[in-house]
Coordinates of C-alpha atoms in Angstrom, one line a residue:
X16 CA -28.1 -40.0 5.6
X17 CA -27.9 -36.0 5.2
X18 CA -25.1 -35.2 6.8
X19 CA -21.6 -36.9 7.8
X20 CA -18.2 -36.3 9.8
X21 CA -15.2 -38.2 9.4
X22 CA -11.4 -37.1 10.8
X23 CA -8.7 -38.6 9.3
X24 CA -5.1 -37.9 10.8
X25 CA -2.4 -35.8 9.0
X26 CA 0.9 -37.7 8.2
X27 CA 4.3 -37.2 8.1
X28 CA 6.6 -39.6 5.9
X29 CA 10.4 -39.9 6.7
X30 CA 11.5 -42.5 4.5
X31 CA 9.3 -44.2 1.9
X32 CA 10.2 -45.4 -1.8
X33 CA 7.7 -45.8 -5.0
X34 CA 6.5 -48.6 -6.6
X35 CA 3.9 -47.2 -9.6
X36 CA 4.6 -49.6 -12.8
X37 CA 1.3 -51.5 -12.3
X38 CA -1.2 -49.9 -14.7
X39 CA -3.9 -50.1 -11.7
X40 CA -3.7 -47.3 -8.7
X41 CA -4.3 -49.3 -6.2
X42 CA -1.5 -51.4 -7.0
X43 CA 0.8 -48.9 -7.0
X44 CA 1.9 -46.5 -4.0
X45 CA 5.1 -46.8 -1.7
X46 CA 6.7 -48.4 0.9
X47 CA 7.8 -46.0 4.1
X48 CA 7.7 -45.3 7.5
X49 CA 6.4 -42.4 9.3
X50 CA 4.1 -41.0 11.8
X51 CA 0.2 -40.2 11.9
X52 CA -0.9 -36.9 14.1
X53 CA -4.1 -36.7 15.6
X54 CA -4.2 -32.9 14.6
X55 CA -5.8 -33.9 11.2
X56 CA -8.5 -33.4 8.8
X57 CA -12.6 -33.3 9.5
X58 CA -14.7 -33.4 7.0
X59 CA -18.1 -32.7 7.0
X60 CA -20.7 -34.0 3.6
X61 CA -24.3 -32.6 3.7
X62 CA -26.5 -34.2 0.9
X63 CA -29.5 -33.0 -0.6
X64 CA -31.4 -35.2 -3.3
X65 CA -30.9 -33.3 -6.9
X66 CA -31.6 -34.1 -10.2
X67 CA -28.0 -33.7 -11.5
X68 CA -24.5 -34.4 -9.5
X69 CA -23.9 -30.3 -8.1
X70 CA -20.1 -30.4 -5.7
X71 CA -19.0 -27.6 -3.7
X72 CA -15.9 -28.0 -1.8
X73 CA -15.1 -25.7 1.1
X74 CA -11.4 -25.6 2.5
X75 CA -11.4 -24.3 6.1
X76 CA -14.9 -22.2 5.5
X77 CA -13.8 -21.0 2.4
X78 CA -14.9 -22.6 -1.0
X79 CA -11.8 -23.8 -3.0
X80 CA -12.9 -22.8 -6.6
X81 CA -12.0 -26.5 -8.1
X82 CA -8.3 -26.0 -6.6
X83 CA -9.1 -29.5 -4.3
X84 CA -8.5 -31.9 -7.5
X85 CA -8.1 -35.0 -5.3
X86 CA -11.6 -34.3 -3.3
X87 CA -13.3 -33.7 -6.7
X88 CA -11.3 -36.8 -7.9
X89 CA -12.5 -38.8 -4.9
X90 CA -16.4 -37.2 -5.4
X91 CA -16.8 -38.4 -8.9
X92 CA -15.8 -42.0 -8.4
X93 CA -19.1 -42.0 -6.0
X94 CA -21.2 -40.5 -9.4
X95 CA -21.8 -44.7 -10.6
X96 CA -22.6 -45.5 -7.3
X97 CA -25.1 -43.4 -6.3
X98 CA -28.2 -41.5 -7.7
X99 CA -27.5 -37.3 -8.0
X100 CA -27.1 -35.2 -5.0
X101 CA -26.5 -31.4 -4.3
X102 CA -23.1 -32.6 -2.5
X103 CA -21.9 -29.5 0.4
X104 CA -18.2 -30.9 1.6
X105 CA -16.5 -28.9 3.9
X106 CA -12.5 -29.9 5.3
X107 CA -11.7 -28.2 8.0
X108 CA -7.4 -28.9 8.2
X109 CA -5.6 -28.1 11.6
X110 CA -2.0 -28.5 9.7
X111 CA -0.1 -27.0 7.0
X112 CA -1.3 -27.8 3.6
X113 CA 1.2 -29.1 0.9
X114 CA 4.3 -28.9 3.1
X115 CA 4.5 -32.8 3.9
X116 CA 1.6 -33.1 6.6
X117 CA -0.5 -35.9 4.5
X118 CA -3.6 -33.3 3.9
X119 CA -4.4 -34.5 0.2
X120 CA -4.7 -37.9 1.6
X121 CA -6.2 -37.6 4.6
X122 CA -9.2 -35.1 2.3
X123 CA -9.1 -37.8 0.1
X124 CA -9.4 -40.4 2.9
X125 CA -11.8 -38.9 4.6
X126 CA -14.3 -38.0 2.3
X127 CA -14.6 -41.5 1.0
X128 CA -15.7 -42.5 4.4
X129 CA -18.0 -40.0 4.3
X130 CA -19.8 -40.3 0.9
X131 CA -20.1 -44.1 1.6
X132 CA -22.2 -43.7 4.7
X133 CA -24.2 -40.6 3.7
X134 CA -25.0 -41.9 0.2
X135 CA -25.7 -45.5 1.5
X136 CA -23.2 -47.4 -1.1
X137 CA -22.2 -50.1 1.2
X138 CA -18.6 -50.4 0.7
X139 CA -16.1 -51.7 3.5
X140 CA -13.8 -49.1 4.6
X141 CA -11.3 -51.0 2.7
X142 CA -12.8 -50.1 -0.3
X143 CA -13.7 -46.7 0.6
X144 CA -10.0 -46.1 1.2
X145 CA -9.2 -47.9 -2.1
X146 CA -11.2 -45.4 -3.8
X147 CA -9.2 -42.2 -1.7
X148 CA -5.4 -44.1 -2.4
X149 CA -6.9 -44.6 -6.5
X150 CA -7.7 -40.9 -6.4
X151 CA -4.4 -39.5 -4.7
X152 CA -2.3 -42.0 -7.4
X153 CA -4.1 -40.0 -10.2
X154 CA -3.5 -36.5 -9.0
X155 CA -0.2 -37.0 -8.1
X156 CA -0.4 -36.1 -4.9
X157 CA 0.8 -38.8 -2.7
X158 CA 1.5 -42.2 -2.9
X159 CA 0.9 -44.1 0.6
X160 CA -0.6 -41.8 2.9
X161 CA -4.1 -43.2 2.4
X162 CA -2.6 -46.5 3.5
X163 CA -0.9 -44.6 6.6
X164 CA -3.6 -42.9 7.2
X165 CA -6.1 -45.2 7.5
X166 CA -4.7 -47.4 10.4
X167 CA -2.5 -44.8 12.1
X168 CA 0.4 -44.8 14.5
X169 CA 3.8 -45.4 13.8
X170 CA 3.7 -47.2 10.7
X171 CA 5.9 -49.4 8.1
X172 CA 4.8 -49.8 5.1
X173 CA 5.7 -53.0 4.3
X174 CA 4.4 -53.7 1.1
X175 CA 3.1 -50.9 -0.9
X176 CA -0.4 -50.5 -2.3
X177 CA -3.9 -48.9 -1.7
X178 CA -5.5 -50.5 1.7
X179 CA -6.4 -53.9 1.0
X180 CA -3.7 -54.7 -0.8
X181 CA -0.4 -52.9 1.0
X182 CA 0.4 -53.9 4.4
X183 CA 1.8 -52.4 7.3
X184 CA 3.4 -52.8 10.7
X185 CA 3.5 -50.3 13.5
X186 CA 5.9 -49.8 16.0
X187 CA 4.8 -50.8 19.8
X188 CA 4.7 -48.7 22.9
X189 CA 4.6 -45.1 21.4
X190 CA 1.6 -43.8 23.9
X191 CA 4.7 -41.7 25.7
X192 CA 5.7 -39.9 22.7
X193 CA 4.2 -36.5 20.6
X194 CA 5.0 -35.1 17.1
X195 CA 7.1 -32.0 17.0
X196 CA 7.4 -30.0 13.8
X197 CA 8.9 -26.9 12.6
X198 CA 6.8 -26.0 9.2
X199 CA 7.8 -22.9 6.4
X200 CA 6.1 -24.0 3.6
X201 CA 5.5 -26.6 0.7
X202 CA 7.6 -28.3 -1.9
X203 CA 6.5 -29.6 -4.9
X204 CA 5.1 -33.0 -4.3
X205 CA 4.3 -33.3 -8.0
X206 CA 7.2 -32.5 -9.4
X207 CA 9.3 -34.9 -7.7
X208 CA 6.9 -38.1 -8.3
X209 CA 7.1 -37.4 -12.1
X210 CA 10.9 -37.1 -12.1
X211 CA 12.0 -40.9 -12.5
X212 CA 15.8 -40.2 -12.1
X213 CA 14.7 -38.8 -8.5
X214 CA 12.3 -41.9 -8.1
X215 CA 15.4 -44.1 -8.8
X216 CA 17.3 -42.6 -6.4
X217 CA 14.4 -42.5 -4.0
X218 CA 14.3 -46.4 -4.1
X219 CA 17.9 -47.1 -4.1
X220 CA 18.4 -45.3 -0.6
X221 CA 15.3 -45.7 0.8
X222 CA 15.0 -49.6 -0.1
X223 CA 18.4 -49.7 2.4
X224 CA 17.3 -48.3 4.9
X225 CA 13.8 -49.1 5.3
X226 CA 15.1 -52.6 5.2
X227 CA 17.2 -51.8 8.4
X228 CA 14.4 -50.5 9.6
X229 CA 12.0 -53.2 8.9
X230 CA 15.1 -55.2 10.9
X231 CA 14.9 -53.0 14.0
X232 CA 12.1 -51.1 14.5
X233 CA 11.9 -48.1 17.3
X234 CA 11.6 -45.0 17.4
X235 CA 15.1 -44.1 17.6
X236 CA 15.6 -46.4 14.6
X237 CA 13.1 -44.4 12.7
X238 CA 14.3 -40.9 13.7
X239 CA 17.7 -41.9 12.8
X240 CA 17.0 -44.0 9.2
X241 CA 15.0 -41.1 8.7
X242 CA 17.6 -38.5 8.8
X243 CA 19.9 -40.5 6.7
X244 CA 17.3 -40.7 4.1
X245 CA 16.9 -36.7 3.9
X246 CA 20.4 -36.2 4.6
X247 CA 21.2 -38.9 1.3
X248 CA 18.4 -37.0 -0.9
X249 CA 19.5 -33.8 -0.3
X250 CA 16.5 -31.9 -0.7
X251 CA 17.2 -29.0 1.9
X252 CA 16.1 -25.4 1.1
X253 CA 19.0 -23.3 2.3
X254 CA 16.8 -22.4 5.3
X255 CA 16.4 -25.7 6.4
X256 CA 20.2 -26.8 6.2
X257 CA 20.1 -23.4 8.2
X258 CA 17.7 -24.7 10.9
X259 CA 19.2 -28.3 11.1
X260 CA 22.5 -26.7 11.6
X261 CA 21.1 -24.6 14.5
X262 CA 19.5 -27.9 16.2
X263 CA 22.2 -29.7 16.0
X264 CA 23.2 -29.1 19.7
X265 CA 19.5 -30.1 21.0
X266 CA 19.8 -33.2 18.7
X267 CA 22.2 -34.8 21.2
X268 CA 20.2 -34.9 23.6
X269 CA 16.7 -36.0 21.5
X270 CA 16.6 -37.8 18.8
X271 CA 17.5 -36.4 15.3
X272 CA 15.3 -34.1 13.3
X273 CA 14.5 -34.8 10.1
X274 CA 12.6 -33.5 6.9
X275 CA 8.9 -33.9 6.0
X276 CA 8.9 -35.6 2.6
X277 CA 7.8 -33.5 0.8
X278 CA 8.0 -29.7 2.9
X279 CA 9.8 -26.6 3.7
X280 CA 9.6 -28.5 7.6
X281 CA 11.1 -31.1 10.3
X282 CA 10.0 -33.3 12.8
X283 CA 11.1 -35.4 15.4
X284 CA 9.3 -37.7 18.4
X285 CA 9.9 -36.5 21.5
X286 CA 8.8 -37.9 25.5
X287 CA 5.9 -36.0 26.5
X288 CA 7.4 -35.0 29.4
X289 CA 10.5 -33.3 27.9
X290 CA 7.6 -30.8 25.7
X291 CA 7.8 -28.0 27.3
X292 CA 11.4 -27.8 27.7
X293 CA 12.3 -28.4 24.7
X294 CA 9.7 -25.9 23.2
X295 CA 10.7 -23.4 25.1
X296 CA 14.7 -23.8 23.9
X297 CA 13.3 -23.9 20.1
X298 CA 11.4 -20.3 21.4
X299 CA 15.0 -19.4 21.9
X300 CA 16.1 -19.8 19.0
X301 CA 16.6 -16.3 16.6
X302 CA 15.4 -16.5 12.9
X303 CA 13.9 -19.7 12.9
X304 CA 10.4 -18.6 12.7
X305 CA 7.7 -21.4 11.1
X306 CA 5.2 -22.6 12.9
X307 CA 5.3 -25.2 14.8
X308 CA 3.3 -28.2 15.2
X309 CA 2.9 -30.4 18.2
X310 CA 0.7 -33.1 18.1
X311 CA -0.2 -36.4 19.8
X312 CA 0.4 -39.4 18.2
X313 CA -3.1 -40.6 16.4
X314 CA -3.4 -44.7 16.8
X315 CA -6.3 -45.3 15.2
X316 CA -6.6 -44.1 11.8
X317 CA -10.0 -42.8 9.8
X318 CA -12.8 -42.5 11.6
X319 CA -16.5 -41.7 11.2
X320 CA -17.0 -39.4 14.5
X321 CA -20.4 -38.1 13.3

């Protein structure tokens, strides 16, 4: 097949912890809880037959110069699979990029799909995402998005692992809620996951209260455990203790805010009636700035739309 589209949703994680001392990636990832937005990632693969293996990897119309490690680690582990092709990818990203929105694994993600059907390999979409979750362990760049990612919703990670081999349950009856997010940049996703006294930490809170999550899971529950969990890791920029002081007064009548592991942002779940009223009161609001995200829920996870 010549040419291929596959969307896979962005994600934000509120509480998660890391299991990677299994020497194979897909063993390895994180358990967590979080949300998938149907503003995502499309990717587009065009293939034309070539006597040598020739990538180019476009980011929003513009070509990325090798800076997309985990697409170019997610192309190669196609090279033993397939005979050469002139390989044209292009994502085209409708969130912020390295600020806690799931993009590396949701390119990642969504590539896979897409080499497997325009190269013809015959994988599952199991083992598509296995190879996408293998890549993002590797670079460092997540650790259970792919797994999020690929089934959508309101998720908990129950057991963590590439697709296949993690599990996950989502939370029921979230077709009234949307995604609202405040975003000012990135934090340094690879910095934390090679820091093991953070990683211990991690666990040690986030085991806790995933468990009481696990115990009673809602929305509320999540917002709340959530919170706890970025309140406990203490990872606020002085802007966003800033912001999360200044919301505190809309927080009791919503549902807490809390931060995007790992981003300069927050989120929260909010009726989709109550929207536009509470948009307008953020508008309100002097200094904040950001930009903010508002998204539906996504339910369904990865999908080949083209």
């Amino acid at each position: 097949m010549g040419e291929v589209s596959v969307f896979a949703p962005s994600h934000i994680t509120g509480i998660f912890t890391v299991k990677d001392g299994c020497k194979k990636p897909v063993f390895k990832g994180s358990r967590g809880a979080g949300v998938s937005l149907r503003k995502g990632v499309y990717t587009t693969v065009r293939l034309e037959k070539n006597h040598r293996w020739d990538v180019s990897v476009y980011l929003n119309g513009k070509p990325v110069n090798g800076k997309m490690t985990v697409s170019l680690a997610t192309v190669k582990k196609f090279f033993r699979l397939a005979s050469p092709n002139k390989v044209l990818i292009n994502h085209k990203v409708e969130v912020p990029i390295g600020a806690g929105y799931g993009v590396s694994g949701a390119c990642a993600l969504s590539l896979s799909l897409a080499l497997n059907e325009a190269l013809n390999t015959g994988l599952s979409k199991v083992e598509a995402a296995q190879i996408a979750h293998t890549a993002e362990i590797e670079c460092k760049t997540g650790l259970g998005t792919v797994l999020a990612e690929s089934f959508g919703g309101v998720e908990i990670r129950v057991e963590a692992g590439a697709p296949g081999i993690g599990s996950l349950k989502k939370i029921e009856n979230v077709e009234k809620f949307m995604v609202l997010s405040l975003c000012w940049g990135g934090l340094p996703t690879k910095k934390f996951l090679r820091n093991e006294a953070f990683k211990k930490r991690v666990n040690m809170v986030g085991g806790v209260l995933l468990n009481k999550l696990i115990k009673n899971p809602s929305i509320d529950s999540l917002m709340f455990l959530s919170r706890r969990f970025a309140d406990r890791l203490n990872l606020y920029t002085l802007r966003l203790k800033k912001i999360l002081a200044g919301l505190a007064e809309l927080e009791k009548e919503l549902r807490p805010f809390s931060m995007n592991m790992f981003g300069e942002a927050v989120f929260t779940l909010i009726e989709r009636e109550r929207l536009g009223e509470v948009v307008r009161r953020l508008k309100l609001f002097n200094g904040f700035g950001g930009q903010l995200i508002v998204s539906d829920i996504d339910n369904l996870g990865a999908r080949i739309i083209g």
